[in-house]
PDB file of C-alpha atoms in Angstrom:
ATOM      1  CA  UNK C  22     108.710 157.364 -42.154  1.00 38.00           C
ATOM      2  CA  UNK C  23     111.310 158.895 -44.616  1.00 36.00           C
ATOM      3  CA  UNK C  24     112.399 157.610 -47.816  1.00 39.00           C
ATOM      4  CA  UNK C  25     115.340 156.124 -46.951  1.00 41.00           C
ATOM      5  CA  UNK C  26     113.308 154.630 -44.040  1.00 43.00           C
ATOM      6  CA  UNK C  27     110.807 153.034 -46.393  1.00 45.00           C
ATOM      7  CA  UNK C  28     113.491 152.122 -48.556  1.00 52.00           C
ATOM      8  CA  UNK C  29     115.329 150.393 -46.117  1.00 62.00           C
ATOM      9  CA  UNK C  30     111.917 148.531 -44.982  1.00 72.00           C
ATOM     10  CA  UNK C  31     110.732 147.533 -47.995  1.00 79.00           C
ATOM     11  CA  UNK C  32     108.498 144.703 -46.669  1.00 85.00           C
ATOM     12  CA  UNK C  33     107.023 146.472 -43.531  1.00 87.00           C
ATOM     13  CA  UNK C  34     106.632 149.435 -45.671  1.00 85.00           C
ATOM     14  CA  UNK C  35     104.541 147.363 -48.449  1.00 86.00           C
ATOM     15  CA  UNK C  36     102.275 146.175 -45.607  1.00 88.00           C
ATOM     16  CA  UNK C  37     101.332 149.615 -44.289  1.00 88.00           C
ATOM     17  CA  UNK C  38     100.150 150.334 -47.685  1.00 87.00           C
ATOM     18  CA  UNK C  39      98.094 147.451 -48.314  1.00 86.00           C
ATOM     19  CA  UNK C  40      96.792 148.143 -44.655  1.00 86.00           C
ATOM     20  CA  UNK C  41      95.885 151.467 -45.344  1.00 88.00           C
ATOM     21  CA  UNK C  42      94.344 150.655 -48.864  1.00 86.00           C
ATOM     22  CA  UNK C  43      91.896 148.637 -46.304  1.00 86.00           C
ATOM     23  CA  UNK C  44      90.812 151.627 -44.919  1.00 84.00           C
ATOM     24  CA  UNK C  45      86.594 151.541 -44.772  1.00 80.00           C
ATOM     25  CA  UNK C  46      86.663 149.095 -47.143  1.00 83.00           C
ATOM     26  CA  UNK C  47      84.828 145.543 -46.576  1.00 86.00           C
ATOM     27  CA  UNK C  48      86.130 144.153 -49.656  1.00 86.00           C
ATOM     28  CA  UNK C  49      89.190 145.296 -51.744  1.00 84.00           C
ATOM     29  CA  UNK C  50      89.692 144.248 -56.089  1.00 86.00           C
ATOM     30  CA  UNK C  51      93.526 142.980 -57.193  1.00 85.00           C
ATOM     31  CA  UNK C  52      92.883 145.909 -59.115  1.00 86.00           C
ATOM     32  CA  UNK C  53      93.015 148.808 -55.526  1.00 86.00           C
ATOM     33  CA  UNK C  54      96.122 145.985 -54.674  1.00 84.00           C
ATOM     34  CA  UNK C  55      98.155 147.416 -58.034  1.00 84.00           C
ATOM     35  CA  UNK C  56      96.997 150.747 -57.149  1.00 83.00           C
ATOM     36  CA  UNK C  57      98.054 150.759 -53.554  1.00 82.00           C
ATOM     37  CA  UNK C  58     101.877 148.987 -54.580  1.00 80.00           C
ATOM     38  CA  UNK C  59     101.958 151.648 -57.834  1.00 76.00           C
ATOM     39  CA  UNK C  60     101.061 149.520 -61.033  1.00 70.00           C
ATOM     40  CA  UNK C  61     104.665 150.740 -62.386  1.00 70.00           C
ATOM     41  CA  UNK C  62     105.984 148.255 -59.959  1.00 78.00           C
ATOM     42  CA  UNK C  63     106.998 145.172 -61.431  1.00 84.00           C
ATOM     43  CA  UNK C  64     109.419 144.150 -58.367  1.00 84.00           C
ATOM     44  CA  UNK C  65     106.645 145.298 -55.185  1.00 86.00           C
ATOM     45  CA  UNK C  66     103.498 142.880 -57.044  1.00 88.00           C
ATOM     46  CA  UNK C  67     106.433 140.088 -57.446  1.00 89.00           C
ATOM     47  CA  UNK C  68     106.425 140.440 -53.759  1.00 88.00           C
ATOM     48  CA  UNK C  69     103.078 140.880 -52.822  1.00 88.00           C
ATOM     49  CA  UNK C  70     101.988 137.656 -54.379  1.00 89.00           C
ATOM     50  CA  UNK C  71     104.425 135.736 -53.399  1.00 89.00           C
ATOM     51  CA  UNK C  72     102.996 136.821 -49.511  1.00 87.00           C
ATOM     52  CA  UNK C  73     100.003 136.077 -50.202  1.00 87.00           C
ATOM     53  CA  UNK C  74     101.499 132.577 -51.405  1.00 87.00           C
ATOM     54  CA  UNK C  75     103.460 132.652 -47.881  1.00 85.00           C
ATOM     55  CA  UNK C  76     100.403 132.371 -45.364  1.00 83.00           C
ATOM     56  CA  UNK C  77      99.245 129.504 -44.749  1.00 79.00           C
ATOM     57  CA  UNK C  78      95.449 129.489 -45.513  1.00 75.00           C
ATOM     58  CA  UNK C  79      94.996 131.052 -49.330  1.00 73.00           C
ATOM     59  CA  UNK C  80      97.354 128.680 -50.777  1.00 72.00           C
ATOM     60  CA  UNK C  81      96.231 125.688 -49.399  1.00 75.00           C
ATOM     61  CA  UNK C  82      92.829 126.469 -51.429  1.00 78.00           C
ATOM     62  CA  UNK C  83      92.642 124.141 -54.702  1.00 81.00           C
ATOM     63  CA  UNK C  84      93.266 126.482 -57.702  1.00 83.00           C
ATOM     64  CA  UNK C  85      94.723 130.137 -56.034  1.00 84.00           C
ATOM     65  CA  UNK C  86      98.014 129.113 -55.873  1.00 87.00           C
ATOM     66  CA  UNK C  87      97.699 128.112 -60.837  1.00 89.00           C
ATOM     67  CA  UNK C  88      95.875 131.652 -59.993  1.00 89.00           C
ATOM     68  CA  UNK C  89      98.413 133.567 -58.716  1.00 89.00           C
ATOM     69  CA  UNK C  90     101.522 131.625 -60.623  1.00 90.00           C
ATOM     70  CA  UNK C  91      99.519 133.164 -64.183  1.00 91.00           C
ATOM     71  CA  UNK C  92      99.508 136.316 -62.491  1.00 90.00           C
ATOM     72  CA  UNK C  93     103.281 135.363 -61.371  1.00 92.00           C
ATOM     73  CA  UNK C  94     104.434 134.773 -65.549  1.00 93.00           C
ATOM     74  CA  UNK C  95     102.368 137.493 -66.750  1.00 91.00           C
ATOM     75  CA  UNK C  96     104.488 140.090 -64.507  1.00 91.00           C
ATOM     76  CA  UNK C  97     107.911 138.346 -65.108  1.00 91.00           C
ATOM     77  CA  UNK C  98     107.260 138.496 -69.023  1.00 92.00           C
ATOM     78  CA  UNK C  99     106.038 141.843 -69.509  1.00 91.00           C
ATOM     79  CA  UNK C 100     109.677 142.727 -67.333  1.00 88.00           C
ATOM     80  CA  UNK C 101     111.381 140.552 -69.719  1.00 89.00           C
ATOM     81  CA  UNK C 102     109.687 142.347 -72.124  1.00 89.00           C
ATOM     82  CA  UNK C 103     110.466 145.755 -70.930  1.00 86.00           C
ATOM     83  CA  UNK C 104     107.463 147.282 -70.370  1.00 85.00           C
ATOM     84  CA  UNK C 105     106.802 150.846 -68.097  1.00 79.00           C
ATOM     85  CA  UNK C 106     103.759 149.928 -66.615  1.00 81.00           C
ATOM     86  CA  UNK C 107     101.753 146.468 -65.559  1.00 84.00           C
ATOM     87  CA  UNK C 108      99.009 145.155 -68.259  1.00 86.00           C
ATOM     88  CA  UNK C 109      97.037 142.145 -65.657  1.00 86.00           C
ATOM     89  CA  UNK C 110      93.291 140.900 -67.114  1.00 86.00           C
ATOM     90  CA  UNK C 111      90.687 143.145 -66.160  1.00 87.00           C
ATOM     91  CA  UNK C 112      88.331 139.202 -64.955  1.00 88.00           C
ATOM     92  CA  UNK C 113      91.770 139.193 -62.906  1.00 84.00           C
ATOM     93  CA  UNK C 114      91.918 143.339 -61.830  1.00 87.00           C
ATOM     94  CA  UNK C 115      87.823 142.186 -59.684  1.00 88.00           C
ATOM     95  CA  UNK C 116      88.723 139.528 -58.216  1.00 86.00           C
ATOM     96  CA  UNK C 117      88.117 140.077 -54.571  1.00 84.00           C
ATOM     97  CA  UNK C 118      89.872 139.607 -51.059  1.00 81.00           C
ATOM     98  CA  UNK C 119      88.033 140.275 -47.574  1.00 84.00           C
ATOM     99  CA  UNK C 120      89.456 143.120 -46.219  1.00 85.00           C
ATOM    100  CA  UNK C 121      89.188 141.698 -42.642  1.00 86.00           C
ATOM    101  CA  UNK C 122      91.081 138.469 -44.640  1.00 84.00           C
ATOM    102  CA  UNK C 123      93.856 141.227 -45.746  1.00 84.00           C
ATOM    103  CA  UNK C 124      94.980 142.418 -42.598  1.00 87.00           C
ATOM    104  CA  UNK C 125      94.030 139.168 -40.850  1.00 86.00           C
ATOM    105  CA  UNK C 126      97.528 138.382 -43.011  1.00 86.00           C
ATOM    106  CA  UNK C 127      98.740 141.628 -43.045  1.00 87.00           C
ATOM    107  CA  UNK C 128      98.639 140.394 -39.352  1.00 88.00           C
ATOM    108  CA  UNK C 129     100.368 137.503 -39.853  1.00 87.00           C
ATOM    109  CA  UNK C 130     103.567 138.820 -42.086  1.00 88.00           C
ATOM    110  CA  UNK C 131     104.471 141.759 -39.330  1.00 86.00           C
ATOM    111  CA  UNK C 132     107.437 139.928 -37.315  1.00 84.00           C
ATOM    112  CA  UNK C 133     108.710 137.965 -40.537  1.00 84.00           C
ATOM    113  CA  UNK C 134     109.014 140.930 -42.455  1.00 87.00           C
ATOM    114  CA  UNK C 135     110.178 142.301 -39.061  1.00 86.00           C
ATOM    115  CA  UNK C 136     113.183 139.830 -39.561  1.00 87.00           C
ATOM    116  CA  UNK C 137     113.568 140.232 -43.883  1.00 86.00           C
ATOM    117  CA  UNK C 138     113.375 144.209 -43.345  1.00 85.00           C
ATOM    118  CA  UNK C 139     116.492 143.567 -40.872  1.00 86.00           C
ATOM    119  CA  UNK C 140     119.134 141.483 -43.071  1.00 85.00           C
ATOM    120  CA  UNK C 141     117.460 142.778 -47.202  1.00 85.00           C
ATOM    121  CA  UNK C 142     120.357 145.112 -47.579  1.00 86.00           C
ATOM    122  CA  UNK C 143     122.520 147.028 -50.694  1.00 84.00           C
ATOM    123  CA  UNK C 144     125.237 143.842 -51.201  1.00 86.00           C
ATOM    124  CA  UNK C 145     126.441 142.096 -54.240  1.00 83.00           C
ATOM    125  CA  UNK C 146     125.096 144.575 -55.943  1.00 76.00           C
ATOM    126  CA  UNK C 147     127.297 143.058 -59.167  1.00 75.00           C
ATOM    127  CA  UNK C 148     123.970 140.119 -58.829  1.00 73.00           C
ATOM    128  CA  UNK C 149     121.967 142.285 -59.712  1.00 78.00           C
ATOM    129  CA  UNK C 150     121.521 143.573 -63.019  1.00 76.00           C
ATOM    130  CA  UNK C 151     119.979 143.108 -66.103  1.00 75.00           C
ATOM    131  CA  UNK C 152     121.213 140.173 -66.725  1.00 75.00           C
ATOM    132  CA  UNK C 153     120.410 139.074 -63.579  1.00 75.00           C
ATOM    133  CA  UNK C 154     116.911 140.518 -63.241  1.00 83.00           C
ATOM    134  CA  UNK C 155     115.843 138.114 -66.790  1.00 86.00           C
ATOM    135  CA  UNK C 156     117.210 134.869 -64.314  1.00 84.00           C
ATOM    136  CA  UNK C 157     115.023 136.027 -61.442  1.00 84.00           C
ATOM    137  CA  UNK C 158     111.998 136.839 -64.189  1.00 87.00           C
ATOM    138  CA  UNK C 159     112.716 133.249 -65.610  1.00 88.00           C
ATOM    139  CA  UNK C 160     113.187 131.217 -62.718  1.00 86.00           C
ATOM    140  CA  UNK C 161     110.040 132.704 -61.258  1.00 88.00           C
ATOM    141  CA  UNK C 162     108.669 131.712 -64.437  1.00 90.00           C
ATOM    142  CA  UNK C 163     109.642 128.163 -63.704  1.00 87.00           C
ATOM    143  CA  UNK C 164     107.926 128.098 -60.357  1.00 88.00           C
ATOM    144  CA  UNK C 165     105.026 129.969 -61.359  1.00 89.00           C
ATOM    145  CA  UNK C 166     104.506 127.314 -63.945  1.00 88.00           C
ATOM    146  CA  UNK C 167     104.817 124.587 -61.387  1.00 85.00           C
ATOM    147  CA  UNK C 168     102.359 125.864 -59.279  1.00 86.00           C
ATOM    148  CA  UNK C 169      99.320 123.258 -60.842  1.00 86.00           C
ATOM    149  CA  UNK C 170     101.595 120.307 -59.380  1.00 83.00           C
ATOM    150  CA  UNK C 171     103.124 121.798 -56.594  1.00 81.00           C
ATOM    151  CA  UNK C 172      98.386 122.018 -54.687  1.00 80.00           C
ATOM    152  CA  UNK C 173      99.194 118.040 -54.439  1.00 81.00           C
ATOM    153  CA  UNK C 174     102.485 118.309 -52.426  1.00 79.00           C
ATOM    154  CA  UNK C 175     101.947 119.487 -48.290  1.00 79.00           C
ATOM    155  CA  UNK C 176     103.366 123.017 -47.969  1.00 79.00           C
ATOM    156  CA  UNK C 177     106.126 124.195 -51.605  1.00 80.00           C
ATOM    157  CA  UNK C 178     103.240 127.139 -52.495  1.00 83.00           C
ATOM    158  CA  UNK C 179     104.103 128.219 -49.891  1.00 85.00           C
ATOM    159  CA  UNK C 180     107.745 127.308 -50.863  1.00 84.00           C
ATOM    160  CA  UNK C 181     106.702 128.716 -53.760  1.00 86.00           C
ATOM    161  CA  UNK C 182     105.575 131.656 -52.189  1.00 87.00           C
ATOM    162  CA  UNK C 183     108.414 132.510 -50.402  1.00 86.00           C
ATOM    163  CA  UNK C 184     110.871 131.992 -53.578  1.00 87.00           C
ATOM    164  CA  UNK C 185     108.582 134.565 -55.482  1.00 90.00           C
ATOM    165  CA  UNK C 186     108.686 137.187 -52.412  1.00 89.00           C
ATOM    166  CA  UNK C 187     112.570 136.367 -52.691  1.00 88.00           C
ATOM    167  CA  UNK C 188     113.145 137.963 -56.154  1.00 88.00           C
ATOM    168  CA  UNK C 189     110.653 140.587 -55.599  1.00 88.00           C
ATOM    169  CA  UNK C 190     112.824 141.726 -52.556  1.00 88.00           C
ATOM    170  CA  UNK C 191     116.065 141.458 -54.306  1.00 88.00           C
ATOM    171  CA  UNK C 192     115.126 143.479 -57.112  1.00 86.00           C
ATOM    172  CA  UNK C 193     113.748 146.064 -54.626  1.00 85.00           C
ATOM    173  CA  UNK C 194     116.520 146.140 -51.908  1.00 85.00           C
ATOM    174  CA  UNK C 195     119.089 145.760 -54.769  1.00 86.00           C
ATOM    175  CA  UNK C 196     120.282 142.997 -52.560  1.00 88.00           C
ATOM    176  CA  UNK C 197     122.085 139.921 -54.437  1.00 87.00           C
ATOM    177  CA  UNK C 198     122.630 137.706 -52.226  1.00 88.00           C
ATOM    178  CA  UNK C 199     118.477 137.263 -51.653  1.00 87.00           C
ATOM    179  CA  UNK C 200     118.903 136.571 -55.837  1.00 85.00           C
ATOM    180  CA  UNK C 201     120.789 133.876 -55.267  1.00 86.00           C
ATOM    181  CA  UNK C 202     119.050 132.266 -52.343  1.00 83.00           C
ATOM    182  CA  UNK C 203     116.200 132.488 -55.090  1.00 82.00           C
ATOM    183  CA  UNK C 204     117.648 130.926 -57.437  1.00 83.00           C
ATOM    184  CA  UNK C 205     118.820 127.639 -55.120  1.00 83.00           C
ATOM    185  CA  UNK C 206     114.885 127.976 -53.616  1.00 81.00           C
ATOM    186  CA  UNK C 207     113.906 127.667 -57.215  1.00 80.00           C
ATOM    187  CA  UNK C 208     116.297 124.258 -58.049  1.00 81.00           C
ATOM    188  CA  UNK C 209     115.845 123.174 -55.320  1.00 79.00           C
ATOM    189  CA  UNK C 210     110.997 123.083 -55.748  1.00 76.00           C
ATOM    190  CA  UNK C 211     112.381 121.782 -59.350  1.00 73.00           C
ATOM    191  CA  UNK C 212     113.976 118.722 -57.633  1.00 77.00           C
ATOM    192  CA  UNK C 213     110.853 117.912 -55.377  1.00 73.00           C
ATOM    193  CA  UNK C 214     108.200 118.606 -58.157  1.00 70.00           C
ATOM    194  CA  UNK C 215     110.448 116.666 -60.112  1.00 73.00           C
ATOM    195  CA  UNK C 216     110.725 113.729 -57.528  1.00 71.00           C
ATOM    196  CA  UNK C 217     106.828 113.968 -57.115  1.00 69.00           C
ATOM    197  CA  UNK C 218     106.742 113.397 -60.333  1.00 65.00           C
ATOM    198  CA  UNK C 219     109.132 109.243 -60.887  1.00 65.00           C
TER     199      UNK C 219
END
């Protein structure tokens, strides 16, 4: 794949990197996932976490959405601090996923990835600047903080994954429209959480 092709297929390119990293391995640590994606690519890691939460299964395991939400908060805070590489606690880096589980996740995401890549493109670039990226970071933190409550609302963690993946995708593709949709999704999720609480 050419560099230009990779740029315009951010989700499929990411899935290819993850699949490549599972070769000859029975399991994969989160640290290995970070190495495969790139430790200086906050947006790619945000996209990976969102994709994991989107897939039926992982987000339904008690505690997993909250753990992933905690990682999202770490990423978003470091983005706000303008750090040049990602720091994650060692115990999180050592968390393992079976390679077979990752391959099944990748297979499930292939068709959605093709559609997502077909609609993501540079547009409304004035919505993707330092200030708006900070707004996306804050929105990601807001969603991450809601994940403990979302665990009690069926399918809501999957929707949170869509929003988190959209944050990463908007930055990677320089797509202001996706950025705007992700913020609207955040508002919708918070409205749902508040409605459930009252």
